[in-house]
Coordinates of C-alpha atoms and ligand atoms in Angstrom, one line a residue:
X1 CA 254.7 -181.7 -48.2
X2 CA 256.6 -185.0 -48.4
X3 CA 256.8 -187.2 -51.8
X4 CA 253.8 -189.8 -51.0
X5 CA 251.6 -187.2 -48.9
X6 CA 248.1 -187.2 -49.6
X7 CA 246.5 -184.0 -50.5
X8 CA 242.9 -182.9 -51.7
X9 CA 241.6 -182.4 -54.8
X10 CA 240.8 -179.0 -53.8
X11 CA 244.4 -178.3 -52.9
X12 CA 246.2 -179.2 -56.0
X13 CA 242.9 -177.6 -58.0
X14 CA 243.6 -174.5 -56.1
X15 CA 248.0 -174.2 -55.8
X16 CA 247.6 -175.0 -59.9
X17 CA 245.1 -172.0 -60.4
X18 CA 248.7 -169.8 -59.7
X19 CA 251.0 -171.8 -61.4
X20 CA 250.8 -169.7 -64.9
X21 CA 251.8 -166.5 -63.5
X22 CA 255.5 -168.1 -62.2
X23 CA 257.3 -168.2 -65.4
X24 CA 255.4 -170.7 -68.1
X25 CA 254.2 -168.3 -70.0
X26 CA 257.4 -166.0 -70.3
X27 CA 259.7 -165.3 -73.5
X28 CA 258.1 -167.2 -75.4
X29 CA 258.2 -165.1 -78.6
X30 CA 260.5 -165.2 -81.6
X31 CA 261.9 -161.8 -80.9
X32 CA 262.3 -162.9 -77.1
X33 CA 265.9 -163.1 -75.6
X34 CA 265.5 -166.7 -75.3
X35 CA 266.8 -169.9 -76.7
X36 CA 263.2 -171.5 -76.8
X37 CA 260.4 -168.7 -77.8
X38 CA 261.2 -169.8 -81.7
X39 CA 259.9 -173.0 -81.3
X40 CA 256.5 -172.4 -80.6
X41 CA 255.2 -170.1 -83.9
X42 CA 253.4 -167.4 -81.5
X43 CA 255.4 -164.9 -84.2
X44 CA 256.3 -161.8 -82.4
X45 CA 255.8 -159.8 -79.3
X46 CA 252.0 -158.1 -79.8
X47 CA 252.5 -155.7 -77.9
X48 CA 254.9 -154.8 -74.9
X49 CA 258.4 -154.5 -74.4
X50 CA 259.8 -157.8 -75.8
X51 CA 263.2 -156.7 -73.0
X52 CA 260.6 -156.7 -70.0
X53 CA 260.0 -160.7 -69.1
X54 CA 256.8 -160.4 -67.1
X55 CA 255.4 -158.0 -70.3
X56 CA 255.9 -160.9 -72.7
X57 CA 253.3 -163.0 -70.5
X58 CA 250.8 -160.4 -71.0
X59 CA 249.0 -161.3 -74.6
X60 CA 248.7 -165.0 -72.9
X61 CA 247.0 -163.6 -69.5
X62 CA 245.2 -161.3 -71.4
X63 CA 242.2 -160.6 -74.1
X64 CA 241.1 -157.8 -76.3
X65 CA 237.8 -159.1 -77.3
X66 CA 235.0 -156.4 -77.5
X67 CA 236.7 -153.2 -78.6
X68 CA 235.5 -151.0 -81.0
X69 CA 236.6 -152.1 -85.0
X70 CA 238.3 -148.7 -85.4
X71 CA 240.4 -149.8 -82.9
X72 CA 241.6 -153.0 -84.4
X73 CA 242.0 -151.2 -87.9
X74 CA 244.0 -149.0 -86.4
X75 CA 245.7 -151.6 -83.9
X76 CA 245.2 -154.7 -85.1
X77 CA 248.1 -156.2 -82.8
X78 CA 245.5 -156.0 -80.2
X79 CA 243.6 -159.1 -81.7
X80 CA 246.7 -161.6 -81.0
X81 CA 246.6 -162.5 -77.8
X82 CA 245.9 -166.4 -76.6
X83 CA 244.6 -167.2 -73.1
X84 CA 241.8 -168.8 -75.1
X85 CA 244.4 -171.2 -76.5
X86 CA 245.8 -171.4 -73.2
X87 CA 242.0 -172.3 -71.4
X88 CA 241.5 -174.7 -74.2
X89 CA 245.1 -176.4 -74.4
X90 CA 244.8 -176.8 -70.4
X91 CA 241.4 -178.1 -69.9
X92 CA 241.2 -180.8 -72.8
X93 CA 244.7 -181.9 -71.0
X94 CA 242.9 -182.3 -67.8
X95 CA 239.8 -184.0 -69.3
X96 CA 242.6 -186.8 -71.2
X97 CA 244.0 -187.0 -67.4
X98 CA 240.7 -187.9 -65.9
X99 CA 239.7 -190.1 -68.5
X100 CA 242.5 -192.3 -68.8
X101 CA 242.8 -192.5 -64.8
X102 CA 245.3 -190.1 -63.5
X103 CA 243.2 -187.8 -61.3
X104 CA 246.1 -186.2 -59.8
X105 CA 246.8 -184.1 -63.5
X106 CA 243.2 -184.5 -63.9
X107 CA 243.1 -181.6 -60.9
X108 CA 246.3 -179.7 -61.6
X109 CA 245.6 -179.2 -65.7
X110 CA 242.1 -178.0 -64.3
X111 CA 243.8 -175.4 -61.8
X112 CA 245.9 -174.4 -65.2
X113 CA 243.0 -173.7 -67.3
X114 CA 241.3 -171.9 -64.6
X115 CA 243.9 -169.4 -64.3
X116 CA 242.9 -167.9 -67.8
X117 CA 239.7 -167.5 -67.0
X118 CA 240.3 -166.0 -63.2
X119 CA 242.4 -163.4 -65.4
X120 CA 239.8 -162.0 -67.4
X121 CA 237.3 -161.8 -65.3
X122 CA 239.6 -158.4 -64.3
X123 CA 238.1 -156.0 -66.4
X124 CA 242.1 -154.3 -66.9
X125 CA 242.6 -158.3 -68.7
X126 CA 239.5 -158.3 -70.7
X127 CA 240.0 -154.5 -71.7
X128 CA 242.1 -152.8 -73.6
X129 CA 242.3 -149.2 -72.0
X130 CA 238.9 -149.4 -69.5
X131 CA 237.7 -146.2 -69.0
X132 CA 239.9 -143.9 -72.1
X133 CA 237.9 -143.2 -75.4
X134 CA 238.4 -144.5 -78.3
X135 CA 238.8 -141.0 -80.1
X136 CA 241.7 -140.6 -77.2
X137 CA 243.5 -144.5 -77.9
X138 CA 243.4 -143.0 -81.6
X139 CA 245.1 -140.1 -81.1
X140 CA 247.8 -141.7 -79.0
X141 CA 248.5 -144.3 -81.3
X142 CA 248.7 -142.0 -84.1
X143 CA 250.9 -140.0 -82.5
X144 CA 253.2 -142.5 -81.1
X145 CA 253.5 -143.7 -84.6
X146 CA 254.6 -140.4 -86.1
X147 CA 256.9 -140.7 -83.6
X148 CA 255.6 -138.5 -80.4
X149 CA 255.1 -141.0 -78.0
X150 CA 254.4 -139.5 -74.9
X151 CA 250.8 -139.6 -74.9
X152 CA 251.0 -143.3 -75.5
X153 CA 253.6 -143.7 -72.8
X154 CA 251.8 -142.0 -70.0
X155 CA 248.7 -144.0 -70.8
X156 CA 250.3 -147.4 -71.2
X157 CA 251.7 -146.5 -67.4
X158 CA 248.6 -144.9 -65.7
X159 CA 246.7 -148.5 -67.2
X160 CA 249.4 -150.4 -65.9
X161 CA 249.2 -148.7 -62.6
X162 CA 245.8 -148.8 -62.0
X163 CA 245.5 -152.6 -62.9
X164 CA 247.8 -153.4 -60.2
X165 CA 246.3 -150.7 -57.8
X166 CA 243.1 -152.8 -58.4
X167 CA 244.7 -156.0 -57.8
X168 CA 246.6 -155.0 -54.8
X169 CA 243.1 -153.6 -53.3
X170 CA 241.6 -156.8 -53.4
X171 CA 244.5 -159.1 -52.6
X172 CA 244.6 -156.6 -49.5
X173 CA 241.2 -156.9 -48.8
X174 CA 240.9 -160.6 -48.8
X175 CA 244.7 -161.6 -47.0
X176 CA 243.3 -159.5 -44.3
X177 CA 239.9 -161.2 -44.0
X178 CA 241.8 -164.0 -43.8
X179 CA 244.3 -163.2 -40.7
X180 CA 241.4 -162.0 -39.1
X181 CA 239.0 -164.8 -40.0
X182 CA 236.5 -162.4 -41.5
X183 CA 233.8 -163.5 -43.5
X184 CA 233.3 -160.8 -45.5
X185 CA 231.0 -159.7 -48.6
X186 CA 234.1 -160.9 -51.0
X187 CA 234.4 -164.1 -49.4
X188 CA 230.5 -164.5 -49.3
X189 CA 230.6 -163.9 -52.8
X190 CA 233.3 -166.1 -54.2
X191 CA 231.3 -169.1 -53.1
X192 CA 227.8 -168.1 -53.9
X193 CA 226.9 -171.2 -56.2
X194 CA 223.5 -169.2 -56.3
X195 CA 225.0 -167.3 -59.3
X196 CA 226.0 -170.0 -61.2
X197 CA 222.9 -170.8 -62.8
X198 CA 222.5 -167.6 -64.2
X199 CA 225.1 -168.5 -67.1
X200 CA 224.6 -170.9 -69.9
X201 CA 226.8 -174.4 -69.6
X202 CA 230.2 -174.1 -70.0
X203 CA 230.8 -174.3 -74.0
X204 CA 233.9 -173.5 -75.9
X205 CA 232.5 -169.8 -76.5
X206 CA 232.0 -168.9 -72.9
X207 CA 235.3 -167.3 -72.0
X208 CA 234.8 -164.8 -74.8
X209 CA 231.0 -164.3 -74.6
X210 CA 230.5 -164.4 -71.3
X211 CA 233.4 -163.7 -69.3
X212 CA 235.5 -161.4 -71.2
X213 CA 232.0 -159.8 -72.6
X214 CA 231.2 -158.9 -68.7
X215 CA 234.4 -158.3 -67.4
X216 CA 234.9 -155.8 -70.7
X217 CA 231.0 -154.2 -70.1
X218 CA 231.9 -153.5 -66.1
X219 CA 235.2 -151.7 -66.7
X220 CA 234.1 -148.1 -66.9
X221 CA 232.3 -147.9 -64.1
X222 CA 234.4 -149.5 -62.4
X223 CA 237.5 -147.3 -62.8
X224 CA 235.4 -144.3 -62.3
X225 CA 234.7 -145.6 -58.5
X226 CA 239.0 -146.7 -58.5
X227 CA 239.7 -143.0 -59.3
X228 CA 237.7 -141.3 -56.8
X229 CA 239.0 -143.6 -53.9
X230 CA 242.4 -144.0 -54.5
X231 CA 245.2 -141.4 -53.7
X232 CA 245.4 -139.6 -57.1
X233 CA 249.7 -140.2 -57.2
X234 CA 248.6 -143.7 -57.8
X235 CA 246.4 -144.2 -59.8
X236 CA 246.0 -140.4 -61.9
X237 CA 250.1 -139.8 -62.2
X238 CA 251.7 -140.8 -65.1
X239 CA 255.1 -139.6 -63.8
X240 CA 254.8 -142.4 -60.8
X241 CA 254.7 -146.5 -61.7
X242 CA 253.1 -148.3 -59.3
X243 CA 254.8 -151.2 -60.2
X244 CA 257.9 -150.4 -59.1
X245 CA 257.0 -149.0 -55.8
X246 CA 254.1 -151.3 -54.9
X247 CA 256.1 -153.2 -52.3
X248 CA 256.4 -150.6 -50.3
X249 CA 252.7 -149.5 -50.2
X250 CA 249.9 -150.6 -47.9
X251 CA 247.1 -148.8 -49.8
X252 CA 244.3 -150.2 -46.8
X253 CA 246.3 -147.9 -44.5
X254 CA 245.9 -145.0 -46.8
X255 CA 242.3 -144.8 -47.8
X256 CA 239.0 -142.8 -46.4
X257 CA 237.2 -144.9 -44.0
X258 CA 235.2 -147.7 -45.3
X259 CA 231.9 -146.2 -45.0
X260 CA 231.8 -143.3 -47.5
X261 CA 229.9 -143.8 -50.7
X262 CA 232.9 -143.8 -53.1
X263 CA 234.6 -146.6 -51.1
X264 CA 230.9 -148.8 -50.7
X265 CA 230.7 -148.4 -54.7
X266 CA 234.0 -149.6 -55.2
X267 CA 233.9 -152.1 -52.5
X268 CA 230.5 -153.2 -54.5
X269 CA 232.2 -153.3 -57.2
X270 CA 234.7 -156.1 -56.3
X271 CA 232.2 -157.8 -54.3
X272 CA 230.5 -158.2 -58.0
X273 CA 234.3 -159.2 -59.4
X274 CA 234.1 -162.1 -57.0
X275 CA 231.3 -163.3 -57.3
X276 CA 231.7 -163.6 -61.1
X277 CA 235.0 -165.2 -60.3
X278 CA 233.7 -167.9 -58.1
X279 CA 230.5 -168.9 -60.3
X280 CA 232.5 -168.8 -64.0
X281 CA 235.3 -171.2 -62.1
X282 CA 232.5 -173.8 -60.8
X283 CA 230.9 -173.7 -64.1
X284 CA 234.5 -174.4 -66.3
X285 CA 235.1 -177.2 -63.8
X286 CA 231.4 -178.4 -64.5
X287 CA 232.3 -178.3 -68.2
X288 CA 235.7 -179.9 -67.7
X289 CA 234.2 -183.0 -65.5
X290 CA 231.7 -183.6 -68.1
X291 CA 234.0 -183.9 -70.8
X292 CA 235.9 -186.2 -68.5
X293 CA 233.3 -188.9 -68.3
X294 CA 234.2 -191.6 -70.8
X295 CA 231.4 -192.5 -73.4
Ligands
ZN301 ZN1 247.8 -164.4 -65.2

């Protein structure tokens, strides 16, 4: 693009919908190695490695919202995290931008604030540990704070790996689609505007009562279907991070064939994951144009 180009809403709705997970939302702690994170008041890291950047974007990108209250008596960190700020702060911008005329931030503060919302509609950002007991997240906090941490450890990693084995499926799946101008059930299902009316008008408790409450409620099952199709180094092997070797992996070149009933539930699965994400982002855009209108 050249300065002065003309774009569509869509476009600049769409390329904003990234734009949080490039760096805004990084070091901004007051125990972060930065010259900046004390100025905002978040207080310290919740939880993660302060040292690792892209850990300190996690309690922004993600929400801990229907656990069990044992869990946040015993880890009551988990309750501070803020992409509900974030939603809020970034959608109220856009409404101000379309009300006072400047559609262009109107469109690109929307794309921001629908970022947080994509995120937890992942059930690895809307739970804690999908899939682990409570009785076993007790035990390994415990632990880990009478200072054995290896239980803790290997189950911070094999979360982390299977959140991005999850992530990589999909963005897989759909990149591929795309080259070879599929239309596939997860494409289908992004746009389905059937869905939409199954969910109450956008309101300011909708991220937490509706999105984070399903994307939380679908997590078990869903990680059962993960563990019986991926390759178990992945996603079962706390002594391998997928994190680090991910760019080297093509995990659609290493799976069973497409039709055996593991693969359709999982494949169901994130046909359901889409389908959420598409209707809950037309509905926050519905609720962010109304508030838009001046009176
Ligand atoms: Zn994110």
């Amino acid at each position: 693009m050249k300065a002065g180009d003309q774009v569509s809403a869509l476009t600049v709705l769409a390329t904003a919908t990234d734009e949080p997970d490039y760096g805004l939302d990084i070091n901004l702690w007051d125990d972060s190695p930065s010259d900046w994170g004390r100025q905002y008041g978040f207080g310290n890291q919740p939880f993660g490695n302060p040292n690792l950047s892209y850990s300190s974007q996690a309690p922004f990108h993600m929400g801990f919202m229907h656990e069990s209250r044992l869990l946040y008596l015993a880890a009551p960190f988990i309750k501070r995290t803020f992409p509900l700020l974030r939603s809020h702060q970034y959608s109220t911008l856009a409404s101000l931008a379309f009300r006072t005329g400047h559609a262009y931030w109107g469109w690109r503060f929307a794309g921001l604030s629908l970022h947080y919302l994509q995120d937890l509609t992942q059930p690895y950002h809307a739970a804690l540990a999908p899939g682990e007991s409570t009785v076993k997240l007790l035990t390994a906090n415990a632990l880990a704070m009478a200072g054995a941490t290896g239980m803790k450890d290997d189950l911070v990693l094999l979360l982390s790996n299977r959140h991005l084995v999850l992530e990589k499926y999909q963005t897989e799946s759909l990149l591929k689609a795309a080259g070879n101008k599929q239309d596939t059930a997860l494409e289908k299902a992004l746009r389905n505007s059937e869905k939409d009316r199954n969910y109450p008008e956008w309101n300011d408790r909708y991220l937490r009562d509706v999105v984070s409450a399903q994307a939380s409620q679908s997590a078990s099952a869903l990680v059962q279907n993960l563990l019986s199709v991926m390759p178990p180094t992945y996603v079962a092997d706390p002594g391998f991070d997928f994190g680090v070797k991910e760019a080297g992996i093509t995990l659609l070149n290493e799976l069973p064939k497409r039709d055996t009933p593991e693969r359709m539930r999982l494949d169901a699965n994130l046909t359901e994951l889409m389908g959420n994400f598409g209707a809950h982002s037309r509905n926050a855009l519905r609720g962010i144009l109304r508030a838009s209108n001046p009176p």
